[in-house]
Amino acid sequence: MTAPALDRLLAAPARLNRSDAIRAILAAAADPGVISLAGGVPAPDSFPLDAVTAAAAGVLREHGAAALQYSPTEGVLAARAALAGLASQTGAPAGVDRILVTSGSQQGLDLLARTYLDRGDTVALDDPSYLGAVQAFRRAEARLLPVPADGGGMDTAALAARLAAGARPKLVYVIPHFHNPSGALLGAARRAHLAELADRYGFLLVEDDPYADLGFDGVRLPSADLHSDRVVRLLSLSKTLCPGLRVAALVAAAPVVSALAATKQSADLHTNTFGQYVVARLLAEPGFLAGHVASLRAFYRARATRFGAMLRDRLRWLEFDPPRGGLFFWCSIADPEVRSDQLAPAALAAGVAVVPGGPFFVAGDGSRHLRLSYATVPDAAQHTGVGRLDAAYRAVAAAVTRHRTGK
Amino acid sequence: MTAPALDRLLAAPARLNRSDAIRAILAAAADPGVISLAGGVPAPDSFPLDAVTAAAAGVLREHGAAALQYSPTEGVLAARAALAGLASQTGAPAGVDRILVTSGSQQGLDLLARTYLDRGDTVALDDPSYLGAVQAFRRAEARLLPVPADGGGMDTAALAARLAAGARPKLVYVIPHFHNPSGALLGAARRAHLAELADRYGFLLVEDDPYADLGFDGVRLPSADLHSDRVVRLLSLSKTLCPGLRVAALVAAAPVVSALAATKQSADLHTNTFGQYVVARLLAEPGFLAGHVASLRAFYRARATRFGAMLRDRLRWLEFDPPRGGLFFWCSIADPEVRSDQLAPAALAAGVAVVPGGPFFVAGDGSRHLRLSYATVPDAAQHTGVGRLDAAYRAVAAAVTRHRTGK
């Protein structure tokens, strides 16, 4: 980006809405000349391609046309059973009646919003939070109640204070493991506290948990549904297996599953049958998932370690706590005068896509934050991308100085 | 069903809502002891299992992990291109920007309702009509404007009269080929008339067209989108290939596709990637689809012909016009005193599931109608099922007589 173009940008920053801002960055990041540290997608080289290939063939051989037929709205029984087993390992014991198979966890969020939120209802969530959730809640015309968070996740004492002061959210939304974007790990005591608050105040606690298997040191805490029946878990397989099958589990009390299934029936009848059978077969293979998750953790841990070292080594202007899991580095710019919503477009012009912090916040200020995904880009390209980001930073910092001094 | 139980039923007919009534019948029909003439599902022995098996393997070999990754909300480019080609054969020439890949046509209906309907908006539709559509429109709290229909589909003169009298629907919903449940084929002149009305009054004309390939004599009329840009086509592949992949195309003007894609992004991010690649590969295979559709037509024609002969031969109390395509026989009971909502539960108790006409109507009276699906049940079981239906009819007719004469 030329200095004059950059000056124009600083004088009149684009006022896109949050999701548009990120959509624009992701669209630009699809340019093959751009190195993307922006996406929230898992590394395709981590997908169990051979296992999926074998499972797909096995499913068609074993189930034949039944794998291609309409199937129940709640999910194919074999998939519900396999997902109930998975849920039971990390939370309350679940039977199939606690499982709704959804077309990805995003659909779980959307079904919750459509089923439980009327216009003006309140949803409490950490600030910052996941944009896809914010989008689903906004579409239901909910009021968002941002709750402060730290490295241990949502500050449940702050939530309790708001509840005591009269706030009555219908839903409280958290990302328990390796939060997107912040990387936070919601602690065990806070989980129990949230469950207690859910029972006392009658809200549903929504645990959106796509990164739970990606703890670099294997840490994984049990779901709050051990403590309360008012917990809804969204068990994505997008990071654990792969996203493209669009098969996820929503785990909740049976009446919640029934209510959401009625909404889903009108939304898309059911989740794709073939993908459900493939997932059921993969999960039924003894030892497969545990082995795959162990290799995933090693894969992401190694890549994150190298990326962190590169950032520390080359971008001295960037501050961050190394993540303990998940796909992201949540960073801030040390110089308070250089804003991430200025840096991000300059970086894109320099050939590297990064996401500024602002869009993730409901109330807080993300102007110093940047979210960097280390997950999908091979090391050599990361090296180039980091160099481009550094060059963009230097140009923006120089422009800020020019702007401030009026030169 | 015993005579006393039947008498109670006649005295106090169940007042279920429309979709609940059918859901209850379909749930009961899953009992292996019940022969189901109730379902609206295609025959699994008509699915191209070998072709799908080869395509699934080919997709994973050729595209590898990309077939299992997140993909664009609008659809995988190869799938959009293939579906655009398909749409162009039977309507206006379509580029990829006119295609939104949806998780089945039901999702297309839901996205239309969520994007274009506010509470109290009007949707005009034939009476009777498809329950899944009625359900999606009702969920959006739309007002339904039933329009009379006959064997040539929606009576467009009647619609024009309502429009002239001030009705202003946002959407007009039709099932152009082999209507569910009525079997009607919307004529060419009426299609053109609807397009003209769409342009004059500014509504979107929604053509929900899952049965278009199932004309027994190969008849297929072009879409009204040849005449107007305000036409939205829902091109299901559920009856043409198979339902379990949940891959359908919504075909519309590019701005409509963009608006619906924004809704879809928040609903489920995108349609399953793997299924889209499989469909793209199948459609790209020279001659495959045309050959498969030809064999489908022959398959359904033969089965429908045998079923129609069986009904005429054995159920003299039943009246119907033989369908020209699609999956259903839309019948009426000759004796006006025997109601289909009494016959259906009696039939279920006798071990055969059929759907009474009432739930399909918004305004009209379906109490004499029955919908019978001939598509999935093998001939021998059809024979048994028809026998059970006949026995149930005789029991109900006798009970009606007892009830009337007060004995």
GROMACS .gro file of N, CA, C and O in nm, chain A residues 320-385:
model
  264
  320PHE      N    1   0.194  -1.120   2.309
  320PHE     CA    2   0.096  -1.229   2.318
  320PHE      C    3   0.137  -1.329   2.424
  320PHE      O    4   0.255  -1.341   2.459
  321ASP      N    5   0.037  -1.399   2.478
  321ASP     CA    6   0.063  -1.518   2.559
  321ASP      C    7   0.053  -1.637   2.465
  321ASP      O    8  -0.046  -1.650   2.391
  322PRO      N    9   0.150  -1.725   2.466
  322PRO     CA   10   0.140  -1.840   2.375
  322PRO      C   11   0.014  -1.921   2.406
  322PRO      O   12  -0.017  -1.944   2.523
  323PRO      N   13  -0.061  -1.961   2.305
  323PRO     CA   14  -0.184  -2.037   2.331
  323PRO      C   15  -0.153  -2.176   2.386
  323PRO      O   16  -0.047  -2.232   2.358
  324ARG      N   17  -0.247  -2.229   2.462
  324ARG     CA   18  -0.233  -2.366   2.516
  324ARG      C   19  -0.305  -2.468   2.427
  324ARG      O   20  -0.302  -2.588   2.455
  325GLY      N   21  -0.371  -2.418   2.324
  325GLY     CA   22  -0.443  -2.507   2.234
  325GLY      C   23  -0.520  -2.423   2.133
  325GLY      O   24  -0.509  -2.300   2.133
  326GLY      N   25  -0.594  -2.488   2.046
  326GLY     CA   26  -0.675  -2.414   1.949
  326GLY      C   27  -0.593  -2.370   1.829
  326GLY      O   28  -0.480  -2.417   1.807
  327LEU      N   29  -0.652  -2.283   1.751
  327LEU     CA   30  -0.594  -2.248   1.620
  327LEU      C   31  -0.533  -2.108   1.614
  327LEU      O   32  -0.482  -2.071   1.508
  328PHE      N   33  -0.541  -2.030   1.723
  328PHE     CA   34  -0.511  -1.888   1.708
  328PHE      C   35  -0.407  -1.835   1.806
  328PHE      O   36  -0.395  -1.885   1.918
  329PHE      N   37  -0.336  -1.731   1.763
  329PHE     CA   38  -0.259  -1.645   1.852
  329PHE      C   39  -0.337  -1.515   1.864
  329PHE      O   40  -0.366  -1.450   1.763
  330TRP      N   41  -0.371  -1.479   1.986
  330TRP     CA   42  -0.445  -1.355   2.013
  330TRP      C   43  -0.342  -1.256   2.065
  330TRP      O   44  -0.285  -1.273   2.171
  331CYS      N   45  -0.315  -1.156   1.983
  331CYS     CA   46  -0.199  -1.068   2.006
  331CYS      C   47  -0.246  -0.925   2.025
  331CYS      O   48  -0.357  -0.888   1.988
  332SER      N   49  -0.158  -0.843   2.083
  332SER     CA   50  -0.187  -0.700   2.080
  332SER      C   51  -0.063  -0.624   2.037
  332SER      O   52   0.051  -0.670   2.051
  333ILE      N   53  -0.089  -0.508   1.982
  333ILE     CA   54   0.018  -0.422   1.931
  333ILE      C   55   0.068  -0.338   2.048
  333ILE      O   56  -0.012  -0.273   2.117
  334ALA      N   57   0.198  -0.343   2.070
  334ALA     CA   58   0.253  -0.275   2.189
  334ALA      C   59   0.232  -0.123   2.183
  334ALA      O   60   0.198  -0.061   2.284
  335ASP      N   61   0.249  -0.065   2.066
  335ASP     CA   62   0.234   0.080   2.051
  335ASP      C   63   0.084   0.115   2.045
  335ASP      O   64   0.016   0.081   1.949
  336PRO      N   65   0.030   0.184   2.145
  336PRO     CA   66  -0.115   0.210   2.148
  336PRO      C   67  -0.162   0.302   2.036
  336PRO      O   68  -0.283   0.313   2.012
  337GLU      N   69  -0.068   0.364   1.966
  337GLU     CA   70  -0.111   0.454   1.858
  337GLU      C   71  -0.129   0.383   1.725
  337GLU      O   72  -0.179   0.443   1.629
  338VAL      N   73  -0.083   0.258   1.716
  338VAL     CA   74  -0.100   0.184   1.591
  338VAL      C   75  -0.221   0.092   1.609
  338VAL      O   76  -0.220   0.002   1.692
  339ARG      N   77  -0.325   0.118   1.532
  339ARG     CA   78  -0.451   0.045   1.547
  339ARG      C   79  -0.454  -0.077   1.454
  339ARG      O   80  -0.413  -0.069   1.339
  340SER      N   81  -0.510  -0.185   1.507
  340SER     CA   82  -0.514  -0.307   1.425
  340SER      C   83  -0.608  -0.293   1.306
  340SER      O   84  -0.589  -0.358   1.204
  341ASP      N   85  -0.710  -0.206   1.317
  341ASP     CA   86  -0.798  -0.191   1.200
  341ASP      C   87  -0.733  -0.104   1.092
  341ASP      O   88  -0.787  -0.093   0.982
  342GLN      N   89  -0.620  -0.046   1.123
  342GLN     CA   90  -0.540   0.020   1.019
  342GLN      C   91  -0.434  -0.077   0.966
  342GLN      O   92  -0.403  -0.079   0.847
  343LEU      N   93  -0.379  -0.155   1.060
  343LEU     CA   94  -0.275  -0.249   1.018
  343LEU      C   95  -0.331  -0.358   0.925
  343LEU      O   96  -0.266  -0.394   0.826
  344ALA      N   97  -0.451  -0.409   0.955
  344ALA     CA   98  -0.503  -0.523   0.878
  344ALA      C   99  -0.515  -0.492   0.728
  344ALA      O  100  -0.467  -0.570   0.646
  345PRO      N  101  -0.577  -0.378   0.688
  345PRO     CA  102  -0.582  -0.352   0.544
  345PRO      C  103  -0.444  -0.325   0.482
  345PRO      O  104  -0.420  -0.364   0.367
  346ALA      N  105  -0.356  -0.263   0.560
  346ALA     CA  106  -0.220  -0.241   0.508
  346ALA      C  107  -0.150  -0.375   0.487
  346ALA      O  108  -0.080  -0.396   0.387
  347ALA      N  109  -0.171  -0.467   0.580
  347ALA     CA  110  -0.110  -0.600   0.568
  347ALA      C  111  -0.165  -0.672   0.445
  347ALA      O  112  -0.089  -0.734   0.369
  348LEU      N  113  -0.296  -0.659   0.425
  348LEU     CA  114  -0.358  -0.725   0.309
  348LEU      C  115  -0.296  -0.671   0.180
  348LEU      O  116  -0.265  -0.748   0.088
  349ALA      N  117  -0.278  -0.540   0.176
  349ALA     CA  118  -0.217  -0.479   0.057
  349ALA      C  119  -0.074  -0.529   0.040
  349ALA      O  120  -0.024  -0.538  -0.073
  350ALA      N  121  -0.008  -0.565   0.150
  350ALA     CA  122   0.129  -0.617   0.143
  350ALA      C  123   0.132  -0.768   0.118
  350ALA      O  124   0.239  -0.827   0.108
  351GLY      N  125   0.014  -0.830   0.110
  351GLY     CA  126   0.009  -0.972   0.075
  351GLY      C  127  -0.002  -1.068   0.191
  351GLY      O  128   0.031  -1.186   0.178
  352VAL      N  129  -0.052  -1.020   0.307
  352VAL     CA  130  -0.077  -1.113   0.417
  352VAL      C  131  -0.209  -1.073   0.484
  352VAL      O  132  -0.231  -0.955   0.514
  353ALA      N  133  -0.296  -1.171   0.505
  353ALA     CA  134  -0.426  -1.143   0.566
  353ALA      C  135  -0.422  -1.175   0.715
  353ALA      O  136  -0.378  -1.284   0.754
  354VAL      N  137  -0.464  -1.077   0.796
  354VAL     CA  138  -0.477  -1.097   0.941
  354VAL      C  139  -0.611  -1.037   0.981
  354VAL      O  140  -0.668  -0.956   0.907
  355VAL      N  141  -0.662  -1.075   1.098
  355VAL     CA  142  -0.792  -1.024   1.140
  355VAL      C  143  -0.774  -0.925   1.256
  355VAL      O  144  -0.713  -0.961   1.357
  356PRO      N  145  -0.824  -0.804   1.242
  356PRO     CA  146  -0.814  -0.708   1.353
  356PRO      C  147  -0.910  -0.748   1.465
  356PRO      O  148  -1.007  -0.819   1.442
  357GLY      N  149  -0.882  -0.700   1.585
  357GLY     CA  150  -0.958  -0.745   1.702
  357GLY      C  151  -1.098  -0.689   1.712
  357GLY      O  152  -1.188  -0.752   1.769
  358GLY      N  153  -1.119  -0.570   1.658
  358GLY     CA  154  -1.245  -0.500   1.677
  358GLY      C  155  -1.370  -0.581   1.654
  358GLY      O  156  -1.460  -0.584   1.740
  359PRO      N  157  -1.382  -0.649   1.540
  359PRO     CA  158  -1.508  -0.718   1.511
  359PRO      C  159  -1.548  -0.823   1.614
  359PRO      O  160  -1.666  -0.858   1.623
  360PHE      N  161  -1.453  -0.875   1.693
  360PHE     CA  162  -1.487  -0.980   1.790
  360PHE      C  163  -1.554  -0.926   1.915
  360PHE      O  164  -1.608  -1.002   1.994
  361PHE      N  165  -1.546  -0.794   1.934
  361PHE     CA  166  -1.598  -0.737   2.058
  361PHE      C  167  -1.739  -0.683   2.042
  361PHE      O  168  -1.774  -0.625   1.940
  362VAL      N  169  -1.818  -0.699   2.146
  362VAL     CA  170  -1.949  -0.636   2.152
  362VAL      C  171  -1.936  -0.499   2.219
  362VAL      O  172  -1.987  -0.399   2.170
  363ALA      N  173  -1.866  -0.496   2.332
  363ALA     CA  174  -1.851  -0.370   2.406
  363ALA      C  175  -1.706  -0.326   2.414
  363ALA      O  176  -1.674  -0.208   2.398
  364GLY      N  177  -1.617  -0.422   2.436
  364GLY     CA  178  -1.476  -0.388   2.455
  364GLY      C  179  -1.414  -0.331   2.329
  364GLY      O  180  -1.472  -0.335   2.220
  365ASP      N  181  -1.292  -0.282   2.345
  365ASP     CA  182  -1.221  -0.218   2.234
  365ASP      C  183  -1.113  -0.313   2.186
  365ASP      O  184  -1.025  -0.351   2.261
  366GLY      N  185  -1.121  -0.352   2.060
  366GLY     CA  186  -1.022  -0.445   2.007
  366GLY      C  187  -0.919  -0.377   1.919
  366GLY      O  188  -0.851  -0.444   1.841
  367SER      N  189  -0.907  -0.246   1.933
  367SER     CA  190  -0.824  -0.174   1.834
  367SER      C  191  -0.676  -0.207   1.846
  367SER      O  192  -0.600  -0.180   1.754
  368ARG      N  193  -0.633  -0.265   1.959
  368ARG     CA  194  -0.492  -0.306   1.969
  368ARG      C  195  -0.475  -0.453   1.935
  368ARG      O  196  -0.362  -0.500   1.921
  369HIS      N  197  -0.585  -0.527   1.923
  369HIS     CA  198  -0.574  -0.673   1.906
  369HIS      C  199  -0.565  -0.717   1.760
  369HIS      O  200  -0.621  -0.653   1.671
  370LEU      N  201  -0.498  -0.827   1.743
  370LEU     CA  202  -0.491  -0.896   1.614
  370LEU      C  203  -0.510  -1.045   1.642
  370LEU      O  204  -0.456  -1.096   1.740
  371ARG      N  205  -0.586  -1.112   1.554
  371ARG     CA  206  -0.592  -1.258   1.564
  371ARG      C  207  -0.514  -1.319   1.449
  371ARG      O  208  -0.541  -1.289   1.332
  372LEU      N  209  -0.417  -1.402   1.483
  372LEU     CA  210  -0.336  -1.468   1.381
  372LEU      C  211  -0.361  -1.619   1.389
  372LEU      O  212  -0.350  -1.679   1.496
  373SER      N  213  -0.392  -1.677   1.275
  373SER     CA  214  -0.406  -1.823   1.270
  373SER      C  215  -0.276  -1.882   1.219
  373SER      O  216  -0.229  -1.847   1.110
  374TYR      N  217  -0.220  -1.971   1.298
  374TYR     CA  218  -0.094  -2.036   1.259
  374TYR      C  219  -0.121  -2.169   1.190
  374TYR      O  220  -0.030  -2.236   1.144
  375ALA      N  221  -0.250  -2.208   1.184
  375ALA     CA  222  -0.280  -2.351   1.166
  375ALA      C  223  -0.261  -2.402   1.024
  375ALA      O  224  -0.218  -2.515   1.004
  376THR      N  225  -0.299  -2.323   0.925
  376THR     CA  226  -0.307  -2.380   0.789
  376THR      C  227  -0.187  -2.351   0.701
  376THR      O  228  -0.171  -2.415   0.598
  377VAL      N  229  -0.106  -2.251   0.739
  377VAL     CA  230  -0.001  -2.207   0.647
  377VAL      C  231   0.128  -2.283   0.675
  377VAL      O  232   0.173  -2.287   0.789
  378PRO      N  233   0.188  -2.343   0.571
  378PRO     CA  234   0.315  -2.414   0.591
  378PRO      C  235   0.424  -2.317   0.640
  378PRO      O  236   0.416  -2.197   0.618
  379ASP      N  237   0.527  -2.372   0.702
  379ASP     CA  238   0.629  -2.290   0.767
  379ASP      C  239   0.691  -2.186   0.675
  379ASP      O  240   0.710  -2.070   0.713
  380ALA      N  241   0.725  -2.226   0.553
  380ALA     CA  242   0.795  -2.133   0.464
  380ALA      C  243   0.706  -2.013   0.435
  380ALA      O  244   0.751  -1.897   0.439
  381ALA      N  245   0.578  -2.039   0.408
  381ALA     CA  246   0.487  -1.929   0.378
  381ALA      C  247   0.462  -1.845   0.503
  381ALA      O  248   0.445  -1.722   0.494
  382GLN      N  249   0.459  -1.908   0.619
  382GLN     CA  250   0.445  -1.831   0.743
  382GLN      C  251   0.559  -1.731   0.756
  382GLN      O  252   0.539  -1.616   0.794
  383HIS      N  253   0.677  -1.777   0.724
  383HIS     CA  254   0.796  -1.693   0.729
  383HIS      C  255   0.778  -1.570   0.639
  383HIS      O  256   0.798  -1.457   0.681
  384THR      N  257   0.735  -1.594   0.516
  384THR     CA  258   0.710  -1.484   0.422
  384THR      C  259   0.598  -1.394   0.474
  384THR      O  260   0.609  -1.271   0.470
  385GLY      N  261   0.492  -1.455   0.523
  385GLY     CA  262   0.377  -1.378   0.572
  385GLY      C  263   0.416  -1.288   0.687
  385GLY      O  264   0.374  -1.170   0.693
   0.00000   0.00000   0.00000
